[in-house]
Amino acid sequence: MEAASSNTVAVTPSNFKWSPFAAKAWVKWGVTTTIDASVGVSSITDNGTGDWTVNWSTAFSSANYAASYAVESNGTTGATFRHPSIRNGGQASGSLRVICFDDGTFGLSDPTKNHVIAFGDQ
């Protein structure tokens, strides 16, 4: 399944997690470290305003996995934009550090909700 080399072998639901096309972990949380929903995430560490570390339940085989971070806006007018980013040097096999920049305050800021998803080999 990990090699994705056969198109004649059936995959059972319990083995789909090994597919390179399946998300290995995802999480949604708010301003605190309370997780709203997740798969493959053991906890969230709050490093300060607009700065978190997502801790994976199972480490990836290396830091070379794909991850995406998105946030929900605090306002309804769109006057202030949030810029989610994976922190430079913050991607490790067992965790991912993310930050959220606010162009209205020109600093790190807590969005309403955070979303992270990761794909790769574990």
mmCIF file of C-alpha atoms in Angstrom:
data_model
loop_
_atom_site.group_PDB
_atom_site.id
_atom_site.type_symbol
_atom_site.label_atom_id
_atom_site.label_comp_id
_atom_site.label_asym_id
_atom_site.label_seq_id
_atom_site.Cartn_x
_atom_site.Cartn_y
_atom_site.Cartn_z
ATOM 1 C CA MET A 1 0.000 0.000 0.000
ATOM 2 C CA GLU A 2 2.791 2.447 0.830
ATOM 3 C CA ALA A 3 4.504 1.883 -2.514
ATOM 4 C CA ALA A 4 1.202 2.322 -4.411
ATOM 5 C CA SER A 5 2.599 -0.067 -7.003
ATOM 6 C CA SER A 6 -0.363 -2.347 -7.765
ATOM 7 C CA ASN A 7 -3.698 -1.601 -9.353
ATOM 8 C CA THR A 8 -5.017 -5.156 -9.066
ATOM 9 C CA VAL A 9 -4.945 -5.647 -5.277
ATOM 10 C CA ALA A 10 -7.903 -4.591 -3.138
ATOM 11 C CA VAL A 11 -7.317 -2.457 -0.059
ATOM 12 C CA THR A 12 -9.260 -3.091 3.124
ATOM 13 C CA PRO A 13 -10.413 -0.099 5.210
ATOM 14 C CA SER A 14 -8.006 -1.005 8.019
ATOM 15 C CA ASN A 15 -5.060 -0.857 5.578
ATOM 16 C CA PHE A 16 -6.033 2.379 3.823
ATOM 17 C CA LYS A 17 -4.071 4.375 6.427
ATOM 18 C CA TRP A 18 -0.876 3.137 4.762
ATOM 19 C CA SER A 19 -1.778 4.780 1.458
ATOM 20 C CA PRO A 20 0.431 7.729 0.482
ATOM 21 C CA PHE A 21 -2.803 9.519 -0.431
ATOM 22 C CA ALA A 22 -4.360 9.243 3.033
ATOM 23 C CA ALA A 23 -3.916 11.995 5.618
ATOM 24 C CA LYS A 24 -1.922 10.556 8.502
ATOM 25 C CA ALA A 25 -3.022 13.236 10.957
ATOM 26 C CA TRP A 26 -5.347 16.229 11.186
ATOM 27 C CA VAL A 27 -6.590 18.502 13.939
ATOM 28 C CA LYS A 28 -8.892 21.446 14.647
ATOM 29 C CA TRP A 29 -8.468 23.590 17.776
ATOM 30 C CA GLY A 30 -9.229 27.085 19.055
ATOM 31 C CA VAL A 31 -7.253 29.691 20.974
ATOM 32 C CA THR A 32 -6.498 27.291 23.835
ATOM 33 C CA THR A 33 -4.911 23.872 23.486
ATOM 34 C CA THR A 34 -8.298 22.142 23.678
ATOM 35 C CA ILE A 35 -8.682 19.931 20.612
ATOM 36 C CA ASP A 36 -12.112 20.112 18.934
ATOM 37 C CA ALA A 37 -11.511 17.087 16.681
ATOM 38 C CA SER A 38 -8.464 15.142 15.533
ATOM 39 C CA VAL A 39 -6.884 11.965 14.222
ATOM 40 C CA GLY A 40 -3.239 11.143 14.874
ATOM 41 C CA VAL A 41 -2.605 14.103 17.202
ATOM 42 C CA SER A 42 -1.700 13.563 20.860
ATOM 43 C CA SER A 43 -1.740 17.182 22.041
ATOM 44 C CA ILE A 44 -1.254 20.867 21.224
ATOM 45 C CA THR A 45 1.411 22.955 22.974
ATOM 46 C CA ASP A 46 0.759 26.704 23.369
ATOM 47 C CA ASN A 47 4.072 28.543 22.817
ATOM 48 C CA GLY A 48 2.515 32.009 23.225
ATOM 49 C CA THR A 49 0.188 34.238 21.229
ATOM 50 C CA GLY A 50 -0.318 32.883 17.713
ATOM 51 C CA ASP A 51 2.284 30.132 18.190
ATOM 52 C CA TRP A 52 1.532 26.422 18.701
ATOM 53 C CA THR A 53 3.174 23.023 18.387
ATOM 54 C CA VAL A 54 1.070 20.120 17.112
ATOM 55 C CA ASN A 55 2.338 16.849 18.600
ATOM 56 C CA TRP A 56 1.745 13.715 16.523
ATOM 57 C CA SER A 57 0.512 10.478 18.134
ATOM 58 C CA THR A 58 2.824 8.543 15.806
ATOM 59 C CA ALA A 59 5.985 10.239 14.553
ATOM 60 C CA PHE A 60 6.616 10.490 10.837
ATOM 61 C CA SER A 61 9.624 8.559 9.490
ATOM 62 C CA SER A 62 11.426 11.896 8.985
ATOM 63 C CA ALA A 63 10.704 15.631 8.974
ATOM 64 C CA ASN A 64 10.078 15.374 5.214
ATOM 65 C CA TYR A 65 6.288 15.138 5.182
ATOM 66 C CA ALA A 66 3.744 17.531 3.717
ATOM 67 C CA ALA A 67 1.671 19.645 6.088
ATOM 68 C CA SER A 68 -0.831 22.421 5.664
ATOM 69 C CA TYR A 69 -2.014 25.003 8.209
ATOM 70 C CA ALA A 70 -5.114 27.171 7.855
ATOM 71 C CA VAL A 71 -7.025 29.456 10.223
ATOM 72 C CA GLU A 72 -10.527 30.845 10.574
ATOM 73 C CA SER A 73 -10.795 34.637 10.565
ATOM 74 C CA ASN A 74 -11.820 36.457 13.750
ATOM 75 C CA GLY A 75 -13.784 39.167 11.984
ATOM 76 C CA THR A 76 -16.576 39.318 9.456
ATOM 77 C CA THR A 77 -15.430 42.412 7.552
ATOM 78 C CA GLY A 78 -12.181 41.047 6.173
ATOM 79 C CA ALA A 79 -10.370 44.223 7.255
ATOM 80 C CA THR A 80 -7.739 42.216 9.101
ATOM 81 C CA PHE A 81 -6.166 39.200 7.453
ATOM 82 C CA ARG A 82 -4.555 36.255 9.217
ATOM 83 C CA HIS A 83 -1.526 34.636 7.673
ATOM 84 C CA PRO A 84 -0.973 31.057 8.896
ATOM 85 C CA SER A 85 2.502 29.665 8.441
ATOM 86 C CA ILE A 86 4.623 26.674 9.346
ATOM 87 C CA ARG A 87 7.411 28.108 11.479
ATOM 88 C CA ASN A 88 10.852 28.069 9.859
ATOM 89 C CA GLY A 89 12.684 25.088 11.344
ATOM 90 C CA GLY A 90 9.520 23.989 13.155
ATOM 91 C CA GLN A 91 8.884 20.749 11.307
ATOM 92 C CA ALA A 92 10.137 17.649 13.134
ATOM 93 C CA SER A 93 9.189 13.994 12.767
ATOM 94 C CA GLY A 94 7.177 14.085 16.003
ATOM 95 C CA SER A 95 5.696 17.571 15.837
ATOM 96 C CA LEU A 96 4.891 20.641 13.744
ATOM 97 C CA ARG A 97 5.204 24.235 14.953
ATOM 98 C CA VAL A 98 2.816 26.764 13.397
ATOM 99 C CA ILE A 99 2.371 30.522 13.753
ATOM 100 C CA CYS A 100 -0.341 32.990 12.781
ATOM 101 C CA PHE A 101 0.550 36.560 11.756
ATOM 102 C CA ASP A 102 -2.030 39.366 11.826
ATOM 103 C CA ASP A 103 -1.515 42.133 9.258
ATOM 104 C CA GLY A 104 -3.646 44.551 11.328
ATOM 105 C CA THR A 105 -1.405 44.400 14.396
ATOM 106 C CA PHE A 106 1.790 43.397 12.549
ATOM 107 C CA GLY A 107 2.421 40.632 15.049
ATOM 108 C CA LEU A 108 1.434 37.132 16.047
ATOM 109 C CA SER A 109 -2.256 36.753 16.819
ATOM 110 C CA ASP A 110 -4.673 34.053 17.931
ATOM 111 C CA PRO A 111 -7.270 33.184 15.271
ATOM 112 C CA THR A 112 -10.727 31.833 16.127
ATOM 113 C CA LYS A 113 -9.871 28.298 14.995
ATOM 114 C CA ASN A 114 -6.771 26.505 13.676
ATOM 115 C CA HIS A 115 -6.645 23.579 11.222
ATOM 116 C CA VAL A 116 -3.630 21.343 10.429
ATOM 117 C CA ILE A 117 -3.407 18.306 8.151
ATOM 118 C CA ALA A 118 -0.345 16.167 7.380
ATOM 119 C CA PHE A 119 0.547 13.553 4.750
ATOM 120 C CA GLY A 120 3.644 11.371 4.703
ATOM 121 C CA ASP A 121 5.311 8.143 5.755
ATOM 122 C CA GLN A 122 5.106 7.110 9.402
#
